[in-house]
């Protein structure tokens, strides 16, 4: 996950505005950024066992595909299957040279256990040493193909394909088409990675937030054209160039609207029910309208302890799995939940609640 930037300009302007207003006016003002800050509290009474629901539950293994072998979730009827991440560079060895043997092997194993597969297609990484796109893209003909991401302290934190570059989009669409020909109707679904990136014109002169939003929508359309039967989903959490609710350029909203219009599901990593960033971006987008396209939410590393991006184990803590489930079911009304295989929490907290 990229580090979320702290936006201060809008907050300073608001304070300045109300410093010239009557105290009573300031007292009546309610910060829209806090509108969902207490929403989770209505689900604090949720408990185990988790009752039958209308959702499909998957276990997220990231790229640790070998961990599905003899995993305890295989014996639980409530879990439909595994969500596994496959890097672009592992699926296309050279231009047009596709190798889907890893997906075939995992699908075959899961089907032998009565389970199915949800593919996550990786074109971004959060490891500065790992470039997830094929080497043939890393040339001038594709404007370098990928760009390095940097956090607020200017530390390299990963790479992302140039989703805003038309030639990269063309190659990505061909990959999706090949995947669709091989797996449409055989797998449960496929999703594209999160929209949040840390890129600016300093890294690529061709980049603009508007071009980036258009690039995401282009990839979503390509995915939908390639898969007519299996579920297709875009993880859309944050967008460069805006910070909701005050700096709203319509980028994230347009991604959700496009998905609903063409039948591409919308989702997000990290179910963080107390963090304003998530509450004002993907959670607000899901909660504030009705969708015919499927919605999904991922519980990822750290979420079992109310954090994100960490595998640290906290010995004494409350099991918040019932809270996360109730929030997702009622407040978000999602169709899919992806529970990360983070131990000891998955077996101790998740499986125990789904008994």
Short mmCIF file of C-alpha atoms in Angstrom, two decimals:
data_model
loop_
_atom_site.label_atom_id
_atom_site.label_comp_id
_atom_site.label_asym_id
_atom_site.label_seq_id
_atom_site.Cartn_x
_atom_site.Cartn_y
_atom_site.Cartn_z
CA UNK A 1 0.00 0.00 0.00
CA UNK A 2 1.27 3.50 -0.78
CA UNK A 3 1.70 5.84 2.16
CA UNK A 4 -1.33 8.11 2.36
CA UNK A 5 -0.39 11.74 2.05
CA UNK A 6 -1.48 14.16 4.74
CA UNK A 7 -3.33 17.01 3.10
CA UNK A 8 -3.11 20.23 5.09
CA UNK A 9 -3.93 22.97 2.60
CA UNK A 10 -7.67 22.46 2.69
CA UNK A 11 -7.76 22.13 6.47
CA UNK A 12 -5.79 25.35 6.89
CA UNK A 13 -8.19 27.15 4.58
CA UNK A 14 -11.19 25.95 6.54
CA UNK A 15 -9.70 27.09 9.82
CA UNK A 16 -8.90 30.47 8.29
CA UNK A 17 -12.45 30.80 6.97
CA UNK A 18 -14.07 30.11 10.31
CA UNK A 19 -11.63 32.31 12.20
CA UNK A 20 -13.52 35.23 10.71
CA UNK A 21 -16.94 33.74 11.46
CA UNK A 22 -19.07 33.92 14.53
CA UNK A 23 -18.27 31.27 17.17
CA UNK A 24 -21.83 29.97 16.93
CA UNK A 25 -21.44 29.30 13.23
CA UNK A 26 -18.23 27.36 13.85
CA UNK A 27 -19.92 25.33 16.58
CA UNK A 28 -22.72 24.28 14.20
CA UNK A 29 -20.36 23.27 11.41
CA UNK A 30 -19.84 19.55 11.00
CA UNK A 31 -16.73 18.38 9.23
CA UNK A 32 -17.86 16.19 6.29
CA UNK A 33 -14.61 14.26 6.62
CA UNK A 34 -16.01 12.89 9.90
CA UNK A 35 -19.41 11.83 8.58
CA UNK A 36 -18.61 8.11 8.83
CA UNK A 37 -16.14 8.25 11.70
CA UNK A 38 -18.52 6.50 14.08
CA UNK A 39 -20.30 4.23 11.59
CA UNK A 40 -18.43 1.16 12.82
CA UNK A 41 -19.89 1.55 16.31
CA UNK A 42 -23.26 0.14 15.29
CA UNK A 43 -21.51 -3.16 14.55
CA UNK A 44 -19.58 -3.53 17.78
CA UNK A 45 -22.11 -6.07 19.01
CA UNK A 46 -21.40 -8.48 16.16
CA UNK A 47 -20.19 -11.87 17.36
CA UNK A 48 -19.20 -15.36 16.29
CA UNK A 49 -20.31 -17.58 14.74
CA UNK A 50 -20.95 -15.58 11.57
CA UNK A 51 -24.36 -16.44 10.19
CA UNK A 52 -24.95 -17.48 6.59
CA UNK A 53 -24.91 -14.47 4.28
CA UNK A 54 -25.28 -13.73 0.59
CA UNK A 55 -21.57 -13.08 0.07
CA UNK A 56 -18.82 -15.18 -1.47
CA UNK A 57 -15.74 -15.55 0.72
CA UNK A 58 -12.23 -16.13 -0.61
CA UNK A 59 -8.84 -16.47 1.07
CA UNK A 60 -6.21 -14.07 -0.26
CA UNK A 61 -2.71 -15.55 -0.60
CA UNK A 62 -1.01 -12.72 -2.51
CA UNK A 63 1.87 -14.38 -4.46
CA UNK A 64 2.33 -17.16 -1.90
CA UNK A 65 0.52 -19.62 -4.15
CA UNK A 66 2.14 -22.68 -2.60
CA UNK A 67 0.38 -21.91 0.68
CA UNK A 68 -2.94 -23.12 -0.72
CA UNK A 69 -1.73 -26.72 -0.55
CA UNK A 70 -3.53 -28.58 2.25
CA UNK A 71 -4.63 -25.28 3.75
CA UNK A 72 -7.37 -25.52 6.43
CA UNK A 73 -9.77 -23.34 4.41
CA UNK A 74 -10.13 -26.20 1.92
CA UNK A 75 -12.27 -28.05 4.46
CA UNK A 76 -14.63 -25.14 5.09
CA UNK A 77 -17.76 -24.89 2.96
CA UNK A 78 -18.13 -21.14 3.57
CA UNK A 79 -14.99 -20.38 1.54
CA UNK A 80 -15.43 -20.50 -2.22
CA UNK A 81 -11.74 -20.60 -3.04
CA UNK A 82 -8.45 -18.72 -3.17
CA UNK A 83 -7.51 -15.32 -4.51
CA UNK A 84 -3.95 -15.42 -5.85
CA UNK A 85 -1.82 -12.65 -7.33
CA UNK A 86 -0.02 -13.30 -10.62
CA UNK A 87 2.54 -10.73 -11.86
CA UNK A 88 2.29 -9.59 -15.47
CA UNK A 89 5.95 -10.50 -16.03
CA UNK A 90 5.28 -14.13 -15.00
CA UNK A 91 2.39 -14.45 -17.47
CA UNK A 92 4.06 -12.86 -20.52
CA UNK A 93 7.68 -13.95 -20.83
CA UNK A 94 8.24 -12.01 -24.05
CA UNK A 95 6.03 -9.93 -26.30
CA UNK A 96 3.03 -12.14 -27.04
CA UNK A 97 4.68 -15.16 -25.42
CA UNK A 98 2.09 -16.08 -22.81
CA UNK A 99 2.58 -18.71 -20.13
CA UNK A 100 -0.44 -19.38 -17.93
CA UNK A 101 0.83 -22.65 -16.46
CA UNK A 102 0.87 -21.26 -12.91
CA UNK A 103 -2.80 -20.33 -13.11
CA UNK A 104 -3.68 -23.67 -14.70
CA UNK A 105 -1.89 -25.57 -11.92
CA UNK A 106 -3.55 -23.60 -9.11
CA UNK A 107 -6.98 -23.84 -10.70
CA UNK A 108 -6.63 -27.59 -11.15
CA UNK A 109 -5.58 -28.07 -7.53
CA UNK A 110 -8.40 -25.93 -6.16
CA UNK A 111 -10.98 -27.67 -8.33
CA UNK A 112 -9.75 -31.03 -7.07
CA UNK A 113 -10.70 -29.78 -3.59
CA UNK A 114 -14.07 -28.43 -4.67
CA UNK A 115 -12.86 -24.81 -4.70
CA UNK A 116 -12.33 -22.16 -7.34
CA UNK A 117 -9.88 -19.38 -8.17
CA UNK A 118 -10.06 -15.59 -8.18
CA UNK A 119 -7.11 -14.09 -10.10
CA UNK A 120 -5.51 -10.81 -9.08
CA UNK A 121 -3.42 -9.42 -11.94
CA UNK A 122 -0.31 -7.61 -10.69
CA UNK A 123 1.10 -4.65 -12.58
CA UNK A 124 2.31 -2.71 -9.52
CA UNK A 125 4.58 -3.62 -6.63
CA UNK A 126 5.40 -2.21 -3.23
CA UNK A 127 8.94 -3.55 -3.36
CA UNK A 128 11.59 -1.24 -4.87
CA UNK A 129 13.51 -4.30 -6.06
CA UNK A 130 10.63 -5.89 -7.96
CA UNK A 131 9.37 -4.67 -11.35
CA UNK A 132 6.14 -6.55 -12.10
CA UNK A 133 5.97 -5.91 -15.86
CA UNK A 134 7.76 -7.86 -18.61
CA UNK A 135 11.27 -6.77 -19.53
CA UNK A 136 10.30 -6.09 -23.14
CA UNK A 137 8.20 -3.14 -21.95
CA UNK A 138 11.15 -1.44 -20.24
CA UNK A 139 12.32 0.28 -23.43
CA UNK A 140 11.84 3.63 -25.14
CA UNK A 141 9.15 2.27 -27.46
CA UNK A 142 6.92 1.97 -24.38
CA UNK A 143 8.29 5.08 -22.65
CA UNK A 144 10.04 2.80 -20.19
CA UNK A 145 6.92 0.73 -19.52
CA UNK A 146 6.96 1.25 -15.75
CA UNK A 147 7.90 3.94 -13.28
CA UNK A 148 9.23 3.84 -9.74
CA UNK A 149 7.00 4.98 -6.90
CA UNK A 150 8.28 7.14 -4.02
CA UNK A 151 6.77 7.89 -0.64
CA UNK A 152 6.50 11.33 0.99
CA UNK A 153 10.07 11.03 2.28
CA UNK A 154 11.30 10.39 -1.27
CA UNK A 155 12.08 6.76 -0.53
CA UNK A 156 11.56 4.27 -3.34
CA UNK A 157 8.69 1.95 -2.45
CA UNK A 158 7.85 0.03 -5.60
CA UNK A 159 6.98 0.14 -9.28
CA UNK A 160 3.86 0.54 -11.37
CA UNK A 161 3.14 -0.05 -15.03
CA UNK A 162 2.49 3.17 -16.95
CA UNK A 163 -1.24 2.66 -16.92
CA UNK A 164 -1.69 6.09 -18.53
CA UNK A 165 0.46 5.24 -21.59
CA UNK A 166 -1.56 4.14 -24.63
CA UNK A 167 1.05 1.63 -25.86
CA UNK A 168 1.28 -0.01 -22.43
CA UNK A 169 -2.52 -0.13 -22.38
CA UNK A 170 -2.50 -1.94 -25.72
CA UNK A 171 -0.18 -4.64 -24.41
CA UNK A 172 -2.19 -4.96 -21.20
CA UNK A 173 -5.39 -5.36 -23.24
CA UNK A 174 -3.78 -8.16 -25.27
CA UNK A 175 -2.78 -9.92 -22.05
CA UNK A 176 -6.34 -9.63 -20.74
CA UNK A 177 -7.73 -10.96 -24.01
CA UNK A 178 -5.43 -13.98 -23.86
CA UNK A 179 -6.39 -14.59 -20.23
CA UNK A 180 -10.06 -14.33 -21.14
CA UNK A 181 -9.69 -16.86 -23.95
CA UNK A 182 -8.03 -19.27 -21.54
CA UNK A 183 -10.05 -18.78 -18.36
CA UNK A 184 -13.33 -16.94 -18.89
CA UNK A 185 -16.03 -19.04 -17.24
CA UNK A 186 -13.45 -21.36 -15.67
CA UNK A 187 -12.37 -19.04 -12.84
CA UNK A 188 -14.63 -17.18 -10.45
CA UNK A 189 -13.19 -13.83 -11.39
CA UNK A 190 -10.27 -11.53 -12.03
CA UNK A 191 -9.42 -8.20 -10.49
CA UNK A 192 -7.00 -5.40 -11.27
CA UNK A 193 -4.88 -3.99 -8.48
CA UNK A 194 -5.65 -0.90 -6.45
CA UNK A 195 -5.80 2.54 -8.05
CA UNK A 196 -3.61 4.20 -5.39
CA UNK A 197 -0.14 5.07 -6.68
CA UNK A 198 2.63 7.51 -5.74
CA UNK A 199 3.55 9.02 -9.11
CA UNK A 200 3.82 12.58 -10.38
CA UNK A 201 5.18 14.48 -13.38
CA UNK A 202 8.58 14.37 -11.73
CA UNK A 203 8.69 10.64 -12.47
CA UNK A 204 7.01 10.85 -15.89
CA UNK A 205 6.31 13.97 -17.93
CA UNK A 206 3.41 12.22 -19.66
CA UNK A 207 1.61 11.60 -16.39
CA UNK A 208 -1.38 13.63 -15.27
CA UNK A 209 -4.12 12.60 -12.81
CA UNK A 210 -6.74 12.95 -15.57
CA UNK A 211 -4.76 10.72 -17.95
CA UNK A 212 -4.32 8.23 -15.16
CA UNK A 213 -8.07 8.08 -14.49
CA UNK A 214 -8.71 7.59 -18.21
CA UNK A 215 -6.07 4.85 -18.29
CA UNK A 216 -7.73 2.94 -15.47
CA UNK A 217 -11.09 3.12 -17.23
CA UNK A 218 -9.50 1.96 -20.47
CA UNK A 219 -8.05 -1.09 -18.71
CA UNK A 220 -11.41 -1.79 -17.07
CA UNK A 221 -13.10 -1.76 -20.47
CA UNK A 222 -10.45 -4.08 -21.87
CA UNK A 223 -10.97 -6.48 -18.98
CA UNK A 224 -14.72 -6.49 -19.50
CA UNK A 225 -14.28 -7.15 -23.22
CA UNK A 226 -12.05 -10.14 -22.43
CA UNK A 227 -14.28 -11.73 -19.76
CA UNK A 228 -17.98 -12.08 -20.47
CA UNK A 229 -18.76 -14.79 -17.89
CA UNK A 230 -16.30 -14.61 -14.97
CA UNK A 231 -16.57 -11.68 -12.54
CA UNK A 232 -14.32 -8.72 -13.34
CA UNK A 233 -13.35 -6.17 -10.70
CA UNK A 234 -11.21 -3.06 -10.30
CA UNK A 235 -9.80 -2.18 -6.88
CA UNK A 236 -10.36 1.57 -6.61
CA UNK A 237 -9.32 3.16 -3.34
CA UNK A 238 -7.41 6.43 -3.87
CA UNK A 239 -6.55 8.54 -6.90
CA UNK A 240 -3.62 10.91 -7.44
CA UNK A 241 -4.58 14.56 -7.74
CA UNK A 242 -7.44 14.58 -5.24
CA UNK A 243 -8.20 13.95 -1.59
CA UNK A 244 -11.82 13.51 -0.58
CA UNK A 245 -14.06 15.01 0.51
CA UNK A 246 -12.53 18.48 0.05
CA UNK A 247 -10.23 18.07 -2.96
CA UNK A 248 -12.71 16.32 -5.23
CA UNK A 249 -11.72 16.34 -8.90
CA UNK A 250 -14.14 13.55 -9.73
CA UNK A 251 -11.43 10.99 -10.53
CA UNK A 252 -12.40 8.23 -8.08
CA UNK A 253 -16.09 8.88 -8.63
CA UNK A 254 -15.61 8.52 -12.40
CA UNK A 255 -13.94 5.12 -11.94
CA UNK A 256 -16.88 3.87 -9.87
CA UNK A 257 -19.37 5.30 -12.35
CA UNK A 258 -17.55 3.71 -15.27
CA UNK A 259 -17.48 0.33 -13.57
CA UNK A 260 -21.19 0.46 -12.84
CA UNK A 261 -21.94 1.56 -16.40
CA UNK A 262 -20.03 -1.25 -18.13
CA UNK A 263 -20.55 -3.98 -15.53
CA UNK A 264 -17.10 -4.08 -13.97
CA UNK A 265 -17.20 -4.69 -10.23
CA UNK A 266 -15.60 -2.27 -7.79
CA UNK A 267 -13.52 -3.18 -4.79
CA UNK A 268 -10.79 -2.07 -2.46
CA UNK A 269 -7.93 -3.44 -0.41
CA UNK A 270 -7.86 -2.81 3.34
CA UNK A 271 -11.12 -2.78 5.28
CA UNK A 272 -10.23 -0.01 7.72
CA UNK A 273 -13.42 1.00 9.51
CA UNK A 274 -11.88 3.78 11.63
CA UNK A 275 -9.41 5.45 9.25
CA UNK A 276 -10.66 8.63 7.57
CA UNK A 277 -8.76 7.96 4.36
CA UNK A 278 -10.61 4.74 3.64
CA UNK A 279 -13.89 6.06 5.06
CA UNK A 280 -13.92 9.05 2.72
CA UNK A 281 -12.75 7.23 -0.39
CA UNK A 282 -13.69 3.60 -1.20
CA UNK A 283 -16.02 3.11 1.75
CA UNK A 284 -17.97 6.27 0.91
CA UNK A 285 -18.10 5.30 -2.77
CA UNK A 286 -19.58 1.90 -1.96
CA UNK A 287 -21.96 3.08 0.75
CA UNK A 288 -23.47 6.12 -0.93
CA UNK A 289 -25.09 4.50 -3.96
CA UNK A 290 -26.67 1.26 -5.10
CA UNK A 291 -24.78 -0.91 -7.57
CA UNK A 292 -25.73 -3.61 -9.99
CA UNK A 293 -22.02 -4.39 -10.55
CA UNK A 294 -20.55 -6.62 -7.82
CA UNK A 295 -18.66 -5.04 -4.92
CA UNK A 296 -15.74 -6.56 -3.07
CA UNK A 297 -13.61 -5.71 -0.06
CA UNK A 298 -10.27 -7.21 0.95
CA UNK A 299 -9.07 -7.76 4.49
CA UNK A 300 -5.30 -7.51 4.05
CA UNK A 301 -2.16 -7.62 6.19
CA UNK A 302 -2.70 -5.74 9.43
CA UNK A 303 -6.48 -5.40 9.09
CA UNK A 304 -7.16 -8.09 11.68
CA UNK A 305 -5.63 -5.71 14.24
CA UNK A 306 -7.11 -2.51 12.78
CA UNK A 307 -3.97 -1.54 10.88
CA UNK A 308 -2.61 -1.87 7.38
CA UNK A 309 0.54 -3.06 5.69
CA UNK A 310 1.99 -4.92 8.66
CA UNK A 311 2.46 -8.57 9.57
CA UNK A 312 3.32 -7.77 13.21
CA UNK A 313 1.59 -10.07 15.66
CA UNK A 314 -0.21 -8.59 18.66
CA UNK A 315 -0.67 -11.22 21.35
CA UNK A 316 -3.62 -9.86 23.28
CA UNK A 317 -6.34 -8.32 21.16
CA UNK A 318 -10.04 -8.49 20.51
CA UNK A 319 -11.25 -10.56 17.57
CA UNK A 320 -12.67 -7.93 15.19
CA UNK A 321 -13.58 -10.38 12.40
CA UNK A 322 -17.32 -10.24 13.33
CA UNK A 323 -17.15 -6.43 13.22
CA UNK A 324 -15.43 -6.42 9.83
CA UNK A 325 -17.94 -8.87 8.42
CA UNK A 326 -20.98 -7.01 9.75
CA UNK A 327 -19.65 -3.68 8.46
CA UNK A 328 -18.99 -5.15 5.01
CA UNK A 329 -22.34 -6.91 4.85
CA UNK A 330 -24.59 -4.10 6.07
CA UNK A 331 -22.78 -0.79 5.55
CA UNK A 332 -21.04 -1.66 2.28
CA UNK A 333 -23.34 -4.41 1.00
CA UNK A 334 -20.50 -6.19 -0.75
CA UNK A 335 -20.78 -9.39 -2.74
CA UNK A 336 -17.23 -10.61 -2.15
CA UNK A 337 -14.89 -10.64 0.83
CA UNK A 338 -11.23 -11.57 0.46
CA UNK A 339 -9.66 -12.61 3.79
CA UNK A 340 -5.87 -12.47 3.83
CA UNK A 341 -4.03 -15.59 4.94
CA UNK A 342 -2.21 -13.81 7.79
CA UNK A 343 -1.42 -16.01 10.75
CA UNK A 344 -2.15 -16.50 13.52
CA UNK A 345 -5.25 -14.45 12.82
CA UNK A 346 -6.75 -16.33 9.89
CA UNK A 347 -6.96 -19.68 11.60
CA UNK A 348 -7.57 -18.35 15.11
CA UNK A 349 -10.03 -15.53 14.35
CA UNK A 350 -11.48 -16.08 10.88
CA UNK A 351 -11.90 -19.85 10.71
CA UNK A 352 -13.19 -19.99 14.27
CA UNK A 353 -15.92 -17.48 13.36
CA UNK A 354 -16.92 -19.38 10.24
CA UNK A 355 -17.25 -22.76 11.96
#
